PDB file of C-alpha atoms in Angstrom:
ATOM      1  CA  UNK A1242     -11.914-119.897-177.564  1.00 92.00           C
ATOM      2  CA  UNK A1243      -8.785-120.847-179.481  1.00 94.00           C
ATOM      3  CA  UNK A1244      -5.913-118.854-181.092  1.00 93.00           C
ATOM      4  CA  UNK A1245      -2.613-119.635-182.566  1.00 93.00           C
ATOM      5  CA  UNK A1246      -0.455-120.916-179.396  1.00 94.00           C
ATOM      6  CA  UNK A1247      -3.584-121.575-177.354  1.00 95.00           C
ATOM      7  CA  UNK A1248      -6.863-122.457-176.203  1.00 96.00           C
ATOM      8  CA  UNK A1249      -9.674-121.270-173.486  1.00 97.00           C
ATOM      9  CA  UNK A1250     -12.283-123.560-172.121  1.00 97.00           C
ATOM     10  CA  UNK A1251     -14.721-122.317-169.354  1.00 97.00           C
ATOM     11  CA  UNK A1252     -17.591-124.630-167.941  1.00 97.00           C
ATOM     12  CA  UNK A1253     -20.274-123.966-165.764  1.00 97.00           C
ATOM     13  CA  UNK A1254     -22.459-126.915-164.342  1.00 95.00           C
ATOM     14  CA  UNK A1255     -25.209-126.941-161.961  1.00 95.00           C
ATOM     15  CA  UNK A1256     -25.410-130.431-160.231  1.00 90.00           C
ATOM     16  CA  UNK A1257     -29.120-131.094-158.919  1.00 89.00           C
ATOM     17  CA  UNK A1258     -29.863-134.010-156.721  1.00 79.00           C
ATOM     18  CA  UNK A1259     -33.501-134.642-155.986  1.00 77.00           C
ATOM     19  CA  UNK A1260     -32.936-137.966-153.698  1.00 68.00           C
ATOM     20  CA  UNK A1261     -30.987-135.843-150.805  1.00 56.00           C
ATOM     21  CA  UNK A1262     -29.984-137.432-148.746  1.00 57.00           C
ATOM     22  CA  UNK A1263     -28.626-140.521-150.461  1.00 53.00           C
ATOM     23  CA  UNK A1264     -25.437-142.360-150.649  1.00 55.00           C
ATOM     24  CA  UNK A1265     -23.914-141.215-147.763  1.00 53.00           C
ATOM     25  CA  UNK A1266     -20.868-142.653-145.660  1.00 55.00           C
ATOM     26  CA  UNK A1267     -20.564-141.688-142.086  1.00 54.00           C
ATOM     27  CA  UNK A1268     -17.031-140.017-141.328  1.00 51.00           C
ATOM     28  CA  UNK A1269     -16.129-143.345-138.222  1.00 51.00           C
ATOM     29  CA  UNK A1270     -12.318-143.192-138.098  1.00 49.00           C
ATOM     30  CA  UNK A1271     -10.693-146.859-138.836  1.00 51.00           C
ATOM     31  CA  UNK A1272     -13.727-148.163-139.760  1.00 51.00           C
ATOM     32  CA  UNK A1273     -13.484-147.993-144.030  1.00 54.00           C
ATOM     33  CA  UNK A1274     -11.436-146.428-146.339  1.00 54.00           C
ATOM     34  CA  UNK A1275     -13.094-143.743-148.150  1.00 52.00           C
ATOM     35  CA  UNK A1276     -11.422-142.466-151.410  1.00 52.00           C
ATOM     36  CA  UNK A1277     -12.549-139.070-152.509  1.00 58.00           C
ATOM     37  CA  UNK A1278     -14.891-140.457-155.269  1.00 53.00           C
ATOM     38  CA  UNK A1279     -16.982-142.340-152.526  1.00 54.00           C
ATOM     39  CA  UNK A1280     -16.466-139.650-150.074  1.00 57.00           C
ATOM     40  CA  UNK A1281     -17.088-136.900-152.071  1.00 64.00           C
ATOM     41  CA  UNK A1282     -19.839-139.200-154.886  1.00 65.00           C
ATOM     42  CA  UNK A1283     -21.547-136.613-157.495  1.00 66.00           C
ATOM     43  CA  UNK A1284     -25.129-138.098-156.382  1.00 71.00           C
ATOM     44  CA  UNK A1285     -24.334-136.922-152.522  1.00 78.00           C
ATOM     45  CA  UNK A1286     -24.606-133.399-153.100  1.00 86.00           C
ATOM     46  CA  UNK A1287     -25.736-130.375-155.521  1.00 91.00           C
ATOM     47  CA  UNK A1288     -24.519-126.996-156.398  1.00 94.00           C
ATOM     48  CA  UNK A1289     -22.821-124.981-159.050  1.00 97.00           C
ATOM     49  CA  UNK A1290     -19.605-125.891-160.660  1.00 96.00           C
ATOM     50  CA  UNK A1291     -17.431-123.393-162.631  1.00 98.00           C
ATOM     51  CA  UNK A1292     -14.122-124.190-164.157  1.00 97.00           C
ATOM     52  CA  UNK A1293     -11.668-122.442-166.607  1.00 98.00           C
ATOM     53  CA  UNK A1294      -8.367-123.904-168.553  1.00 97.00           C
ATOM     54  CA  UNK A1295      -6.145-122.232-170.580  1.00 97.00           C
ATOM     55  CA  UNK A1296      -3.465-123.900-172.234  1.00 97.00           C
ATOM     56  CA  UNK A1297      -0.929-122.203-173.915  1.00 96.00           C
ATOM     57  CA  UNK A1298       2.397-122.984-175.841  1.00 96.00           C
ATOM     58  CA  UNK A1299       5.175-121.121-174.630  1.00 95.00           C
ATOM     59  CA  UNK A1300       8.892-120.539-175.840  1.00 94.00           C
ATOM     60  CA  UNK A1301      11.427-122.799-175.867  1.00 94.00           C
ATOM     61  CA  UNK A1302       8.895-126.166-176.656  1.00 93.00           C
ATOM     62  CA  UNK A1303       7.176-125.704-173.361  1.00 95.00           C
ATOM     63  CA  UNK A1304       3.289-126.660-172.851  1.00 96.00           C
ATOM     64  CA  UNK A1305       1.204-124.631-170.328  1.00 97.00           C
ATOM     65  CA  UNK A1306      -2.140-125.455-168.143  1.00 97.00           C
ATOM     66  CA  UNK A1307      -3.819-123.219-165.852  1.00 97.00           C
ATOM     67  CA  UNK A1308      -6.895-124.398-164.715  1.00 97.00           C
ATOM     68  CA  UNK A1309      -9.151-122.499-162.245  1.00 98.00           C
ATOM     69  CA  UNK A1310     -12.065-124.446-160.600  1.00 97.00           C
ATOM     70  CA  UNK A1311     -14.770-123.413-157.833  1.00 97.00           C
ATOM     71  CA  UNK A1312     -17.925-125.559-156.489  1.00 96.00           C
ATOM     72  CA  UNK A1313     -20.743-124.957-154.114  1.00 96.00           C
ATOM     73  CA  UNK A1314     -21.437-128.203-152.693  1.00 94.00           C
ATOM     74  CA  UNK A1315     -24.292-129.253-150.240  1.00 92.00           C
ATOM     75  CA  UNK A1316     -24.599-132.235-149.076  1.00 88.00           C
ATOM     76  CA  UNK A1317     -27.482-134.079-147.845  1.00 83.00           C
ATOM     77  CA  UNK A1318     -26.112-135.127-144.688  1.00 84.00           C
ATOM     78  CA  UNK A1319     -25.685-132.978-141.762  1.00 88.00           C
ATOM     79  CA  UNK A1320     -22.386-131.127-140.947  1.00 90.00           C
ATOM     80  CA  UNK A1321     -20.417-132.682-137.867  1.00 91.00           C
ATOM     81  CA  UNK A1322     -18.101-131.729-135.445  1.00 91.00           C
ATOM     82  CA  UNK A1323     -15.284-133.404-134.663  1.00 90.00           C
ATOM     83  CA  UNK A1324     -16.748-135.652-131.788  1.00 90.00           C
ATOM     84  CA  UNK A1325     -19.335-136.615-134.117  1.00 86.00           C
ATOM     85  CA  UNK A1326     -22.219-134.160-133.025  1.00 91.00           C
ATOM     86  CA  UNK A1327     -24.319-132.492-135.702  1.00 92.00           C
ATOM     87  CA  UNK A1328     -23.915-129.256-136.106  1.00 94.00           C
ATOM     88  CA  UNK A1329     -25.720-128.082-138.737  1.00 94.00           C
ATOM     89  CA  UNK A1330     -28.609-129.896-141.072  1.00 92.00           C
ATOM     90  CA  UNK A1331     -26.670-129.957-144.244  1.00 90.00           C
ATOM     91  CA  UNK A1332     -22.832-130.086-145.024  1.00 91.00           C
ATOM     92  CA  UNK A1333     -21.986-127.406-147.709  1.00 95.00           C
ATOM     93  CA  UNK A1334     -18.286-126.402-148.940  1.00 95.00           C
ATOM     94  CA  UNK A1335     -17.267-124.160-150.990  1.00 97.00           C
ATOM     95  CA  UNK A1336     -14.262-125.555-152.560  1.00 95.00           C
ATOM     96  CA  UNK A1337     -11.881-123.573-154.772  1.00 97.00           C
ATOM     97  CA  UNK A1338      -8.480-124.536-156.687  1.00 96.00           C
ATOM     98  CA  UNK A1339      -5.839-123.477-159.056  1.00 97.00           C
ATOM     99  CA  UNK A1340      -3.536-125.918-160.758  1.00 97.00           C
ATOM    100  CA  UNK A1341      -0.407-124.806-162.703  1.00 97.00           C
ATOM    101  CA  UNK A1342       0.840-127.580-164.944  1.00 96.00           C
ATOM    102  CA  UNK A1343       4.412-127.350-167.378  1.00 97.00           C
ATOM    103  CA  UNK A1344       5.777-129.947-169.757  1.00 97.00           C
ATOM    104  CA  UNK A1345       8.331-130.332-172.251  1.00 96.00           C
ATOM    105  CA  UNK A1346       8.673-132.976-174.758  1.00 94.00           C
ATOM    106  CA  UNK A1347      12.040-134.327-176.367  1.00 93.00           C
ATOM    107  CA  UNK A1348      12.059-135.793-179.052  1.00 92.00           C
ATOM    108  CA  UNK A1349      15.068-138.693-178.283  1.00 92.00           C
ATOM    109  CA  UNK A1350      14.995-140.399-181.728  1.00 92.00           C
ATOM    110  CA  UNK A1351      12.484-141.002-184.798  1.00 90.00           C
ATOM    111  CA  UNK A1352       9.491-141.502-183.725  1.00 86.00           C
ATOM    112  CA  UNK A1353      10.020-142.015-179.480  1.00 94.00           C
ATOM    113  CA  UNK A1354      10.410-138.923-177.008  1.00 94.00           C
ATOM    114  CA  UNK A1355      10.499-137.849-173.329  1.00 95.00           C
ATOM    115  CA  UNK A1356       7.682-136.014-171.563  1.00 95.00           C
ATOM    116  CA  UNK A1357       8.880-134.483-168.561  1.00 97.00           C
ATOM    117  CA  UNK A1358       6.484-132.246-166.127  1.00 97.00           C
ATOM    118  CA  UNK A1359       5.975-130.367-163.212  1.00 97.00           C
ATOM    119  CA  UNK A1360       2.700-129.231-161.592  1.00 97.00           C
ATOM    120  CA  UNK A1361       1.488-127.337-158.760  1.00 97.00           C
ATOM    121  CA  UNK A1362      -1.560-127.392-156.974  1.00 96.00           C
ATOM    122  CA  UNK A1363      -3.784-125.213-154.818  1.00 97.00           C
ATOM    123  CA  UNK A1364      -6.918-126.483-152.846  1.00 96.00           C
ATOM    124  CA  UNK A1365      -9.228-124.628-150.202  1.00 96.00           C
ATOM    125  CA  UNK A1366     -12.141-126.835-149.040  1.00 95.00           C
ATOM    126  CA  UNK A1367     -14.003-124.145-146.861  1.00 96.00           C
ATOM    127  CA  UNK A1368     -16.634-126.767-144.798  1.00 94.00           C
ATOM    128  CA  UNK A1369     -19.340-126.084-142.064  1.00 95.00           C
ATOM    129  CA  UNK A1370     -18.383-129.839-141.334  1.00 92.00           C
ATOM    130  CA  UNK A1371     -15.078-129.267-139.585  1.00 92.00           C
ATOM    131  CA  UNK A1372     -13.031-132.588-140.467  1.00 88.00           C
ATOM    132  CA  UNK A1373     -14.024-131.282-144.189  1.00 90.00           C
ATOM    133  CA  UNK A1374     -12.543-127.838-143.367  1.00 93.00           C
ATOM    134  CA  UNK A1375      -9.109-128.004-145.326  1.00 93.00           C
ATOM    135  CA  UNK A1376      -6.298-126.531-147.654  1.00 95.00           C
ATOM    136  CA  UNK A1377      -3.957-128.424-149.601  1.00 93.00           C
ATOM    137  CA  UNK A1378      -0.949-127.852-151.710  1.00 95.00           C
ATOM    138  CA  UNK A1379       1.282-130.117-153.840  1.00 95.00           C
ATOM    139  CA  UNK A1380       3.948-130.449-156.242  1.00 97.00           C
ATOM    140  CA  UNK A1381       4.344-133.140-158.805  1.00 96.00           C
ATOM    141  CA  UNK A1382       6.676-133.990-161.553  1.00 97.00           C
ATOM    142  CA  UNK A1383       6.838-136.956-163.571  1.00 96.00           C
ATOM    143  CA  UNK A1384       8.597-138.259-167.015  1.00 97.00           C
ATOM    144  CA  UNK A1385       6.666-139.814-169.580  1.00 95.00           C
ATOM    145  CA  UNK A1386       8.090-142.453-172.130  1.00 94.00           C
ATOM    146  CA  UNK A1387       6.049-142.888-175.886  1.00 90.00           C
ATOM    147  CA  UNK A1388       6.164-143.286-179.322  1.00 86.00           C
TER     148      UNK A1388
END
């Protein structure tokens, strides 16, 4: 959905895994170093997805994006406890988020400009598998350099 200053995306995705379980990585502290995409791989678990931006021009030259995300995820391996002892037959989460993102660019001379930005960020990763039972919250800014 778009209008003058702005635009509205929504997306709804339902990830289906018929190999469960598959490609999973056991949660043995110093033993690897899991990033979130092999931690958290799309082919480890299935579930709906919903996610909505808007981005929006605002007064002044500033750029705006909300974006609103929630997934059901369940996982084919069991949920844990912290000891290591299962404690239910699948992990699922229910993981919801809400980013706030603003940016202004200057212009600094013909034809090369200054981004600068500031975001915020909201995660709650609600887990039967309690070392996957968390909240999160962070601020960025950053400055950004093109022509």
């Amino acid at each position: 959905l778009k209008w003058p200053k702005g635009l509205l995306g929504i997306e709804f995705l339902y990830r289906r895994n018929p190999g469960l379980p598959s490609r999973y990585l056991a949660q043995y502290v110093n033993t690897t170093i899991l990033s979130d995409d092999i931690y958290n791989d799309n082919f480890a678990y299935e579930g709906p997805e919903a996610q909505a931006r808007v981005t929006h021009a605002l007064p002044f030259g500033l750029h705006s994006i909300v974006t609103i995300e929630h997934q059901r995820k369940r996982f084919g391996a069991p949920a844990v406890n912290l000891v290591g002892e299962q404690i239910a037959e699948n992990r699922v989460d229910l993981c919801s988020s809400l980013e706030l993102y603003l940016s202004r660019y200057f212009e600094l001379m013909d034809g090369f400009g200054m981004d600068l930005a500031c975001g915020v960020e909201m995660l709650r990763n609600q887990s039967n598998d309690v070392y996957n039972n968390f909240s999160l919250f962070q601020v960025s800014c950053s400055v950004g350099f093109g022509f």
